[in-house]
CSV table of C-alpha atoms in Angstrom, one decimal:
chain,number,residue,atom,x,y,z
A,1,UNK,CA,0.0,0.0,0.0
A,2,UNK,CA,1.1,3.6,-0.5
A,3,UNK,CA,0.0,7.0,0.5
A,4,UNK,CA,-0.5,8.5,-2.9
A,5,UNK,CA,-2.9,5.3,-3.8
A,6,UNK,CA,-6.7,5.5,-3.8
A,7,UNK,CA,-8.2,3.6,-1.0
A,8,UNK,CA,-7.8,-0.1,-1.1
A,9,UNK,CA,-10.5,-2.7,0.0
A,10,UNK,CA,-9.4,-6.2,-0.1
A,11,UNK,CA,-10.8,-10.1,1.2
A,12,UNK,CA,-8.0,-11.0,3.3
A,13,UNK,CA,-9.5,-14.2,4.6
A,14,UNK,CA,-7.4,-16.4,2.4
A,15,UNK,CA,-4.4,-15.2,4.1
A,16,UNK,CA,-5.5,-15.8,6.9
A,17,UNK,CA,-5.7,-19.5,9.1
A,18,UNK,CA,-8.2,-20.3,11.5
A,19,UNK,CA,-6.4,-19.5,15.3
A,20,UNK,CA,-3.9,-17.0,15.9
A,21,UNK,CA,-2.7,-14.9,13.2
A,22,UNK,CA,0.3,-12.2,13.0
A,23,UNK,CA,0.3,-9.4,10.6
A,24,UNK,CA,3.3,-7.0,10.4
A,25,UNK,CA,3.2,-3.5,8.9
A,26,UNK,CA,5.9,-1.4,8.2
A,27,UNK,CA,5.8,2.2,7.4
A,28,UNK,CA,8.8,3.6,5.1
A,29,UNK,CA,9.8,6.9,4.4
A,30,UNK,CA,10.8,7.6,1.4
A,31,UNK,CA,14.8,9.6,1.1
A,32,UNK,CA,15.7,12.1,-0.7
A,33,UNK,CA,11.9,13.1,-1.8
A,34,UNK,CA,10.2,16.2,-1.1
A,35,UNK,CA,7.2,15.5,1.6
A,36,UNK,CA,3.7,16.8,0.7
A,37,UNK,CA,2.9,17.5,4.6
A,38,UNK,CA,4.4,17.4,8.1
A,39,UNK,CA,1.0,17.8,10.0
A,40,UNK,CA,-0.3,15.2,12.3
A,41,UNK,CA,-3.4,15.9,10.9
A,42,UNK,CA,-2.8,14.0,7.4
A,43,UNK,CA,-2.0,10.4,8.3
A,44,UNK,CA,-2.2,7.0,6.5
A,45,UNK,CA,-4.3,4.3,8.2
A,46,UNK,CA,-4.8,0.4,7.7
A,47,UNK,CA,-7.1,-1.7,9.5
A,48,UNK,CA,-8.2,-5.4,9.5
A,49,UNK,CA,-11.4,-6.2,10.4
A,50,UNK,CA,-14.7,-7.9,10.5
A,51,UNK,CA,-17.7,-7.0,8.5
A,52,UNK,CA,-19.9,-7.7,5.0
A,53,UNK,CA,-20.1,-6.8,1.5
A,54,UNK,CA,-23.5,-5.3,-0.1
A,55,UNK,CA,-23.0,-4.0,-4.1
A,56,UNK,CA,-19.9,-2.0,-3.8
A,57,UNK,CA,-20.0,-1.2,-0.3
A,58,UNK,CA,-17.9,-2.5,2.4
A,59,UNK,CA,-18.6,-2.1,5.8
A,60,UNK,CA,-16.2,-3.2,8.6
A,61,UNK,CA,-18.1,-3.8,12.0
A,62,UNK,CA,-15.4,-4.9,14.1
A,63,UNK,CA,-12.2,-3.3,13.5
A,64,UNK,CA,-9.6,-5.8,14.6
A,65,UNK,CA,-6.8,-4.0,14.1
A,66,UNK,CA,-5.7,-0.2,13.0
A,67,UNK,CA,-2.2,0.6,12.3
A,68,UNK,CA,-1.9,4.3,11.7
A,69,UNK,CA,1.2,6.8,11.0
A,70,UNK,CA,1.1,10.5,10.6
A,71,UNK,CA,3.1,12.8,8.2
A,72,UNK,CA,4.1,14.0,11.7
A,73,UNK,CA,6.3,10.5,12.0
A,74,UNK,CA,9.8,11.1,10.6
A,75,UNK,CA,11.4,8.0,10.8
A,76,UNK,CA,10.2,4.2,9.7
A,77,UNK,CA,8.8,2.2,11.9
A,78,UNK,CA,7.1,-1.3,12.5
A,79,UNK,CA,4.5,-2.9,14.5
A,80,UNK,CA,3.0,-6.6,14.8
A,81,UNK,CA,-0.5,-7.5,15.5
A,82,UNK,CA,-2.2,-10.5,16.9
A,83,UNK,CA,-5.5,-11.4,15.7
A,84,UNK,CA,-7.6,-14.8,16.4
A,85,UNK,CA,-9.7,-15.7,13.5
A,86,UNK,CA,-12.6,-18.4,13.5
């Protein structure tokens, strides 16, 4: 995923086995480029959750997890979830 990309909705379930699970995200800045923002206001957010699909309209119910990195945060960093799926 990157922060100039439209949002992205994807079916994770596939990836996913039934029992503990353990996602890692990490969040790279990019050297040597000229940065749009510094505010902690703009920010870049993912989350895993559960929910449904009606047409083209996702709705998550139960956010599981939300990893989330303002244009504030200078450096790279990482962080691992745990999840439990059914």
């Amino acid at each position: 995923l990157k922060n100039d990309e439209e949002q992205y909705v994807g079916e994770l379930t596939e990836h996913l086995t039934a029992g503990k699970n353990t996602v890692l995200f990490v969040a790279r800045k990019k050297a040597g480029q000229t940065r749009r923002s510094f505010s902690p206001e703009h920010y870049f957010r993912v989350t895993i959750g559960e929910g449904n699909a009606s047409g083209d309209q996702v709705m998550i119910d139960n956010p599981v997890v939300v990893f989330q990195k303002t244009a504030a945060d200078a450096s790279d960093s990482s962080q691992e979830f745990s999840l439990v799926t059914r």
